[in-house]
Amino acid sequence: MAALAPDASETVACEECDLLQRLPPLPRGGKARCPRCGNTIATRPMDPLDRPLALTIASAIALIVAHTTPLMGLSAVGRHASTTISGGVLEMWEQGERVTAVVVAFCAGIAPAGYILFMLTVLLAVRRPPAPQWVGEMLRWGRAMEPWSMNEVMILGILVALIKIAELATVEPGIGMYAMGAVVVLFVATMMTVDPHEAWRRIEWADTDQSPRRGSPDATGARA
Ligand SMILES: [Zn+2]
């Protein structure tokens, strides 16, 4: 499915029935359907930059809360303690569970933080076209981080940490756990609203100094 700038017009093939068709310029929030099979072949988001930016900022705040507040409280033999994500990772590393420690650190910390950082930079940089060329490189990096920041992977990381620690003590969820849940939900929302085509188009303007008429953004390496 392609997302289109208002003045762009391109020929696309329907993914369902392969019918080649010329797409008309779409209004904001508009959709184009295949005349033969009714499949949605293109959409133009209502708000391609502001909404993902707001969601990315919210994700950043939730991720910071998730990493600075206790992920869980622990009770063992009458003693009570709490741990943060990084505290848990450190503990696992010290106990010799190094692979688990690295997996949790990457899935719950490095990948989502990297994705947020790249998306924030890209979304801020493309606000006023022409966007600088390095934004294209950032966008590629952000997209590369995406599969690693997926909620399943993040939840898996947290679950592995939980199971490991639950072997040693009784676990009760802390604020960090709820914040991590919020991160997962916000990430899904961000990925749904962010429109890499819109960003690419703005970068292409800078690149070619002309209207974004030529070529599909997929030709430059972006994936829908
Ligand atoms: Zn079709």
PDB file of C-alpha atoms and ligand atoms in Angstrom:
ATOM      1  CA  MET A   1       0.000   0.000   0.000  1.00  0.00           C
ATOM      2  CA  ALA A   2       1.398   3.408  -0.941  1.00  0.00           C
ATOM      3  CA  ALA A   3       0.890   6.716   0.811  1.00  0.00           C
ATOM      4  CA  LEU A   4       0.840   9.746  -1.405  1.00  0.00           C
ATOM      5  CA  ALA A   5       1.657  13.416  -1.237  1.00  0.00           C
ATOM      6  CA  PRO A   6      -1.186  15.631  -2.456  1.00  0.00           C
ATOM      7  CA  ASP A   7       0.365  16.501  -5.796  1.00  0.00           C
ATOM      8  CA  ALA A   8       1.944  13.142  -6.489  1.00  0.00           C
ATOM      9  CA  SER A   9       0.529  10.894  -9.149  1.00  0.00           C
ATOM     10  CA  GLU A  10       1.935   7.457  -9.812  1.00  0.00           C
ATOM     11  CA  THR A  11       1.096   4.167 -11.403  1.00  0.00           C
ATOM     12  CA  VAL A  12       0.661   1.292  -9.004  1.00  0.00           C
ATOM     13  CA  ALA A  13      -0.314  -2.333  -9.291  1.00  0.00           C
ATOM     14  CA  CYS A  14      -3.040  -3.687  -7.023  1.00  0.00           C
ATOM     15  CA  GLU A  15      -1.511  -6.116  -4.540  1.00  0.00           C
ATOM     16  CA  GLU A  16      -4.589  -8.345  -4.737  1.00  0.00           C
ATOM     17  CA  CYS A  17      -5.414  -8.551  -8.443  1.00  0.00           C
ATOM     18  CA  ASP A  18      -2.366  -6.959 -10.147  1.00  0.00           C
ATOM     19  CA  LEU A  19      -4.474  -4.385 -11.992  1.00  0.00           C
ATOM     20  CA  LEU A  20      -2.252  -1.490 -13.061  1.00  0.00           C
ATOM     21  CA  GLN A  21      -3.829   1.878 -12.385  1.00  0.00           C
ATOM     22  CA  ARG A  22      -2.943   5.524 -12.223  1.00  0.00           C
ATOM     23  CA  LEU A  23      -3.578   6.965  -8.779  1.00  0.00           C
ATOM     24  CA  PRO A  24      -5.296  10.336  -8.532  1.00  0.00           C
ATOM     25  CA  PRO A  25      -3.954  12.876  -6.020  1.00  0.00           C
ATOM     26  CA  LEU A  26      -5.434  11.954  -2.634  1.00  0.00           C
ATOM     27  CA  PRO A  27      -6.788  14.410  -0.073  1.00  0.00           C
ATOM     28  CA  ARG A  28      -5.604  14.217   3.552  1.00  0.00           C
ATOM     29  CA  GLY A  29      -7.096  11.167   5.197  1.00  0.00           C
ATOM     30  CA  GLY A  30      -8.116   9.883   1.744  1.00  0.00           C
ATOM     31  CA  LYS A  31      -7.998   6.295   0.509  1.00  0.00           C
ATOM     32  CA  ALA A  32      -7.866   4.839  -2.976  1.00  0.00           C
ATOM     33  CA  ARG A  33      -9.514   1.526  -3.775  1.00  0.00           C
ATOM     34  CA  CYS A  34      -8.924  -0.794  -6.692  1.00  0.00           C
ATOM     35  CA  PRO A  35     -11.883  -0.475  -9.119  1.00  0.00           C
ATOM     36  CA  ARG A  36     -11.759  -4.205  -9.901  1.00  0.00           C
ATOM     37  CA  CYS A  37     -11.479  -5.882  -6.479  1.00  0.00           C
ATOM     38  CA  GLY A  38     -12.013  -3.064  -3.965  1.00  0.00           C
ATOM     39  CA  ASN A  39      -8.651  -3.593  -2.249  1.00  0.00           C
ATOM     40  CA  THR A  40      -7.252  -0.446  -0.603  1.00  0.00           C
ATOM     41  CA  ILE A  41      -4.227   0.421  -2.734  1.00  0.00           C
ATOM     42  CA  ALA A  42      -3.178   3.757  -1.210  1.00  0.00           C
ATOM     43  CA  THR A  43      -3.886   5.890   1.829  1.00  0.00           C
ATOM     44  CA  ARG A  44      -2.859   9.380   2.761  1.00  0.00           C
ATOM     45  CA  PRO A  45      -2.647   9.825   6.542  1.00  0.00           C
ATOM     46  CA  MET A  46      -4.635  12.631   8.133  1.00  0.00           C
ATOM     47  CA  ASP A  47      -1.666  13.860  10.031  1.00  0.00           C
ATOM     48  CA  PRO A  48       1.559  12.277   8.806  1.00  0.00           C
ATOM     49  CA  LEU A  49       3.984  14.171  11.058  1.00  0.00           C
ATOM     50  CA  ASP A  50       2.381  15.663  14.181  1.00  0.00           C
ATOM     51  CA  ARG A  51       0.628  12.560  15.479  1.00  0.00           C
ATOM     52  CA  PRO A  52       3.628  10.225  15.204  1.00  0.00           C
ATOM     53  CA  LEU A  53       5.783  12.960  16.774  1.00  0.00           C
ATOM     54  CA  ALA A  54       3.421  13.270  19.752  1.00  0.00           C
ATOM     55  CA  LEU A  55       3.318   9.481  20.132  1.00  0.00           C
ATOM     56  CA  THR A  56       7.100   9.207  19.882  1.00  0.00           C
ATOM     57  CA  ILE A  57       7.541  11.837  22.617  1.00  0.00           C
ATOM     58  CA  ALA A  58       5.010   9.981  24.786  1.00  0.00           C
ATOM     59  CA  SER A  59       6.924   6.718  24.135  1.00  0.00           C
ATOM     60  CA  ALA A  60      10.167   8.410  25.175  1.00  0.00           C
ATOM     61  CA  ILE A  61       8.627   9.602  28.469  1.00  0.00           C
ATOM     62  CA  ALA A  62       7.098   6.166  29.169  1.00  0.00           C
ATOM     63  CA  LEU A  63      10.421   4.455  28.399  1.00  0.00           C
ATOM     64  CA  ILE A  64      12.286   6.786  30.769  1.00  0.00           C
ATOM     65  CA  VAL A  65       9.708   6.086  33.515  1.00  0.00           C
ATOM     66  CA  ALA A  66       9.954   2.339  32.792  1.00  0.00           C
ATOM     67  CA  HIS A  67      13.702   2.420  33.272  1.00  0.00           C
ATOM     68  CA  THR A  68      13.887   4.709  36.301  1.00  0.00           C
ATOM     69  CA  THR A  69      11.086   3.285  38.467  1.00  0.00           C
ATOM     70  CA  PRO A  70      11.029  -0.207  40.025  1.00  0.00           C
ATOM     71  CA  LEU A  71      10.010  -2.836  37.503  1.00  0.00           C
ATOM     72  CA  MET A  72       8.957  -5.155  40.283  1.00  0.00           C
ATOM     73  CA  GLY A  73       9.036  -5.629  44.003  1.00  0.00           C
ATOM     74  CA  LEU A  74      10.654  -8.752  45.331  1.00  0.00           C
ATOM     75  CA  SER A  75       9.879 -10.573  48.546  1.00  0.00           C
ATOM     76  CA  ALA A  76      12.110 -13.405  49.674  1.00  0.00           C
ATOM     77  CA  VAL A  77      12.593 -14.871  53.125  1.00  0.00           C
ATOM     78  CA  GLY A  78      11.001 -11.904  54.853  1.00  0.00           C
ATOM     79  CA  ARG A  79      13.080  -9.323  53.013  1.00  0.00           C
ATOM     80  CA  HIS A  80      11.669  -6.893  50.498  1.00  0.00           C
ATOM     81  CA  ALA A  81      13.575  -5.375  47.606  1.00  0.00           C
ATOM     82  CA  SER A  82      12.783  -3.827  44.262  1.00  0.00           C
ATOM     83  CA  THR A  83      14.625  -3.738  40.992  1.00  0.00           C
ATOM     84  CA  THR A  84      14.647  -1.659  37.840  1.00  0.00           C
ATOM     85  CA  ILE A  85      15.159  -3.137  34.373  1.00  0.00           C
ATOM     86  CA  SER A  86      18.845  -2.193  34.358  1.00  0.00           C
ATOM     87  CA  GLY A  87      19.180  -3.501  37.938  1.00  0.00           C
ATOM     88  CA  GLY A  88      17.728  -6.826  36.825  1.00  0.00           C
ATOM     89  CA  VAL A  89      20.038  -6.949  33.822  1.00  0.00           C
ATOM     90  CA  LEU A  90      23.064  -6.235  36.031  1.00  0.00           C
ATOM     91  CA  GLU A  91      21.972  -8.916  38.488  1.00  0.00           C
ATOM     92  CA  MET A  92      21.553 -11.495  35.710  1.00  0.00           C
ATOM     93  CA  TRP A  93      24.972 -10.592  34.282  1.00  0.00           C
ATOM     94  CA  GLU A  94      26.628 -11.010  37.656  1.00  0.00           C
ATOM     95  CA  GLN A  95      24.946 -14.372  38.208  1.00  0.00           C
ATOM     96  CA  GLY A  96      26.424 -15.647  34.959  1.00  0.00           C
ATOM     97  CA  GLU A  97      23.198 -15.375  32.901  1.00  0.00           C
ATOM     98  CA  ARG A  98      25.018 -13.240  30.361  1.00  0.00           C
ATOM     99  CA  VAL A  99      23.046 -14.166  27.231  1.00  0.00           C
ATOM    100  CA  THR A 100      19.742 -13.468  28.996  1.00  0.00           C
ATOM    101  CA  ALA A 101      21.120 -10.186  30.336  1.00  0.00           C
ATOM    102  CA  VAL A 102      22.151  -9.049  26.856  1.00  0.00           C
ATOM    103  CA  VAL A 103      18.801 -10.105  25.307  1.00  0.00           C
ATOM    104  CA  VAL A 104      16.795  -8.231  27.943  1.00  0.00           C
ATOM    105  CA  ALA A 105      19.029  -5.142  27.749  1.00  0.00           C
ATOM    106  CA  PHE A 106      18.723  -5.054  23.958  1.00  0.00           C
ATOM    107  CA  CYS A 107      14.991  -5.767  23.640  1.00  0.00           C
ATOM    108  CA  ALA A 108      13.790  -3.654  26.568  1.00  0.00           C
ATOM    109  CA  GLY A 109      16.326  -0.849  26.425  1.00  0.00           C
ATOM    110  CA  ILE A 110      18.678  -0.372  23.495  1.00  0.00           C
ATOM    111  CA  ALA A 111      16.318  -1.202  20.602  1.00  0.00           C
ATOM    112  CA  PRO A 112      13.312   0.856  21.780  1.00  0.00           C
ATOM    113  CA  ALA A 113      15.556   3.767  22.828  1.00  0.00           C
ATOM    114  CA  GLY A 114      17.309   3.638  19.449  1.00  0.00           C
ATOM    115  CA  TYR A 115      14.001   3.550  17.584  1.00  0.00           C
ATOM    116  CA  ILE A 116      12.644   6.516  19.579  1.00  0.00           C
ATOM    117  CA  LEU A 117      15.845   8.493  19.026  1.00  0.00           C
ATOM    118  CA  PHE A 118      15.901   7.903  15.269  1.00  0.00           C
ATOM    119  CA  MET A 119      12.188   8.575  14.845  1.00  0.00           C
ATOM    120  CA  LEU A 120      12.372  11.781  16.917  1.00  0.00           C
ATOM    121  CA  THR A 121      15.290  13.047  14.841  1.00  0.00           C
ATOM    122  CA  VAL A 122      13.644  12.158  11.538  1.00  0.00           C
ATOM    123  CA  LEU A 123      10.223  13.561  12.471  1.00  0.00           C
ATOM    124  CA  LEU A 124      11.737  16.829  13.710  1.00  0.00           C
ATOM    125  CA  ALA A 125      14.126  17.154  10.768  1.00  0.00           C
ATOM    126  CA  VAL A 126      11.477  16.662   8.030  1.00  0.00           C
ATOM    127  CA  ARG A 127       9.089  19.204   9.529  1.00  0.00           C
ATOM    128  CA  ARG A 128      10.521  21.988   7.418  1.00  0.00           C
ATOM    129  CA  PRO A 129      11.490  20.752   3.949  1.00  0.00           C
ATOM    130  CA  PRO A 130      13.974  20.574   2.407  1.00  0.00           C
ATOM    131  CA  ALA A 131      15.130  17.961   4.872  1.00  0.00           C
ATOM    132  CA  PRO A 132      18.870  17.414   5.184  1.00  0.00           C
ATOM    133  CA  GLN A 133      20.178  14.335   3.425  1.00  0.00           C
ATOM    134  CA  TRP A 134      21.390  12.533   6.556  1.00  0.00           C
ATOM    135  CA  VAL A 135      17.728  12.202   7.541  1.00  0.00           C
ATOM    136  CA  GLY A 136      17.447   9.467   4.908  1.00  0.00           C
ATOM    137  CA  GLU A 137      20.216   7.540   6.607  1.00  0.00           C
ATOM    138  CA  MET A 138      18.534   8.039  10.001  1.00  0.00           C
ATOM    139  CA  LEU A 139      15.232   6.794   8.606  1.00  0.00           C
ATOM    140  CA  ARG A 140      16.932   3.623   7.371  1.00  0.00           C
ATOM    141  CA  TRP A 141      18.426   3.055  10.831  1.00  0.00           C
ATOM    142  CA  GLY A 142      15.079   3.679  12.502  1.00  0.00           C
ATOM    143  CA  ARG A 143      13.412   1.150  10.222  1.00  0.00           C
ATOM    144  CA  ALA A 144      16.181  -1.340  10.962  1.00  0.00           C
ATOM    145  CA  MET A 145      15.482  -0.949  14.687  1.00  0.00           C
ATOM    146  CA  GLU A 146      11.743  -1.439  14.203  1.00  0.00           C
ATOM    147  CA  PRO A 147      11.567  -5.267  14.183  1.00  0.00           C
ATOM    148  CA  TRP A 148      13.725  -5.336  17.306  1.00  0.00           C
ATOM    149  CA  SER A 149      11.513  -2.851  19.116  1.00  0.00           C
ATOM    150  CA  MET A 150       8.390  -4.857  18.401  1.00  0.00           C
ATOM    151  CA  ASN A 151       6.119  -5.390  21.346  1.00  0.00           C
ATOM    152  CA  GLU A 152       6.363  -9.192  21.209  1.00  0.00           C
ATOM    153  CA  VAL A 153      10.135  -8.993  21.499  1.00  0.00           C
ATOM    154  CA  MET A 154       9.924  -6.407  24.282  1.00  0.00           C
ATOM    155  CA  ILE A 155       7.342  -8.420  26.217  1.00  0.00           C
ATOM    156  CA  LEU A 156       9.486 -11.519  25.717  1.00  0.00           C
ATOM    157  CA  GLY A 157      12.490  -9.700  27.172  1.00  0.00           C
ATOM    158  CA  ILE A 158      10.486  -8.601  30.217  1.00  0.00           C
ATOM    159  CA  LEU A 159       8.964 -12.071  30.653  1.00  0.00           C
ATOM    160  CA  VAL A 160      12.371 -13.738  30.544  1.00  0.00           C
ATOM    161  CA  ALA A 161      13.591 -11.289  33.192  1.00  0.00           C
ATOM    162  CA  LEU A 162      10.483 -11.939  35.303  1.00  0.00           C
ATOM    163  CA  ILE A 163      10.732 -15.716  35.138  1.00  0.00           C
ATOM    164  CA  LYS A 164      14.422 -15.613  35.996  1.00  0.00           C
ATOM    165  CA  ILE A 165      13.810 -13.419  39.025  1.00  0.00           C
ATOM    166  CA  ALA A 166      10.624 -15.240  40.078  1.00  0.00           C
ATOM    167  CA  GLU A 167      12.749 -18.340  40.558  1.00  0.00           C
ATOM    168  CA  LEU A 168      14.426 -16.509  43.419  1.00  0.00           C
ATOM    169  CA  ALA A 169      11.622 -14.508  44.981  1.00  0.00           C
ATOM    170  CA  THR A 170       7.946 -13.552  45.016  1.00  0.00           C
ATOM    171  CA  VAL A 171       7.352 -10.891  42.401  1.00  0.00           C
ATOM    172  CA  GLU A 172       4.866  -8.025  42.452  1.00  0.00           C
ATOM    173  CA  PRO A 173       4.637  -5.586  39.546  1.00  0.00           C
ATOM    174  CA  GLY A 174       5.990  -2.060  40.094  1.00  0.00           C
ATOM    175  CA  ILE A 175       5.380   1.262  38.308  1.00  0.00           C
ATOM    176  CA  GLY A 176       8.073   0.371  35.794  1.00  0.00           C
ATOM    177  CA  MET A 177       6.067  -2.658  34.683  1.00  0.00           C
ATOM    178  CA  TYR A 178       3.009  -0.517  33.909  1.00  0.00           C
ATOM    179  CA  ALA A 179       5.212   2.061  32.181  1.00  0.00           C
ATOM    180  CA  MET A 180       6.675  -0.721  30.049  1.00  0.00           C
ATOM    181  CA  GLY A 181       3.123  -1.766  29.143  1.00  0.00           C
ATOM    182  CA  ALA A 182       2.460   1.839  28.099  1.00  0.00           C
ATOM    183  CA  VAL A 183       5.631   1.791  25.959  1.00  0.00           C
ATOM    184  CA  VAL A 184       4.399  -1.320  24.166  1.00  0.00           C
ATOM    185  CA  VAL A 185       0.990   0.243  23.393  1.00  0.00           C
ATOM    186  CA  LEU A 186       2.532   3.580  22.342  1.00  0.00           C
ATOM    187  CA  PHE A 187       4.995   1.810  20.046  1.00  0.00           C
ATOM    188  CA  VAL A 188       2.196   0.045  18.215  1.00  0.00           C
ATOM    189  CA  ALA A 189       0.378   3.372  17.834  1.00  0.00           C
ATOM    190  CA  THR A 190       3.536   5.142  16.605  1.00  0.00           C
ATOM    191  CA  MET A 191       4.310   2.484  14.027  1.00  0.00           C
ATOM    192  CA  MET A 192       0.729   2.659  12.784  1.00  0.00           C
ATOM    193  CA  THR A 193       0.702   6.436  12.325  1.00  0.00           C
ATOM    194  CA  VAL A 194       4.219   7.074  11.084  1.00  0.00           C
ATOM    195  CA  ASP A 195       4.397   7.396   7.314  1.00  0.00           C
ATOM    196  CA  PRO A 196       7.892   6.746   5.961  1.00  0.00           C
ATOM    197  CA  HIS A 197       6.735   7.678   2.444  1.00  0.00           C
ATOM    198  CA  GLU A 198       5.939  11.203   3.580  1.00  0.00           C
ATOM    199  CA  ALA A 199       9.384  11.498   5.183  1.00  0.00           C
ATOM    200  CA  TRP A 200      11.098  10.079   2.116  1.00  0.00           C
ATOM    201  CA  ARG A 201       9.249  12.445  -0.156  1.00  0.00           C
ATOM    202  CA  ARG A 202      10.488  15.406   1.853  1.00  0.00           C
ATOM    203  CA  ILE A 203      14.022  14.094   1.730  1.00  0.00           C
ATOM    204  CA  GLU A 204      13.712  13.558  -2.006  1.00  0.00           C
ATOM    205  CA  TRP A 205      12.725  17.182  -2.446  1.00  0.00           C
ATOM    206  CA  ALA A 206      15.982  18.187  -0.851  1.00  0.00           C
ATOM    207  CA  ASP A 207      17.855  15.639  -2.886  1.00  0.00           C
ATOM    208  CA  THR A 208      16.602  16.554  -6.343  1.00  0.00           C
ATOM    209  CA  ASP A 209      15.344  20.086  -5.802  1.00  0.00           C
ATOM    210  CA  GLN A 210      12.121  19.287  -7.651  1.00  0.00           C
ATOM    211  CA  SER A 211       8.594  18.194  -6.893  1.00  0.00           C
ATOM    212  CA  PRO A 212       8.251  14.605  -5.664  1.00  0.00           C
ATOM    213  CA  ARG A 213       6.843  13.438  -8.962  1.00  0.00           C
ATOM    214  CA  ARG A 214       9.465  10.990 -10.039  1.00  0.00           C
ATOM    215  CA  GLY A 215       9.909   7.452  -8.866  1.00  0.00           C
ATOM    216  CA  SER A 216       8.435   5.531  -5.993  1.00  0.00           C
ATOM    217  CA  PRO A 217      10.091   5.946  -2.586  1.00  0.00           C
ATOM    218  CA  ASP A 218      10.616   2.180  -2.520  1.00  0.00           C
ATOM    219  CA  ALA A 219      13.278   2.629  -5.152  1.00  0.00           C
ATOM    220  CA  THR A 220      15.436   4.485  -2.616  1.00  0.00           C
ATOM    221  CA  GLY A 221      15.367   1.688  -0.100  1.00  0.00           C
ATOM    222  CA  ALA A 222      12.316   2.459   2.030  1.00  0.00           C
ATOM    223  CA  ARG A 223       9.921  -0.336   2.787  1.00  0.00           C
ATOM    224  CA  ALA A 224       6.226   0.102   3.373  1.00  0.00           C
TER     225      ALA A 224
HETATM  226 ZN    ZN B   1      -7.465  -5.153  -7.336  1.00  0.00          ZN
END
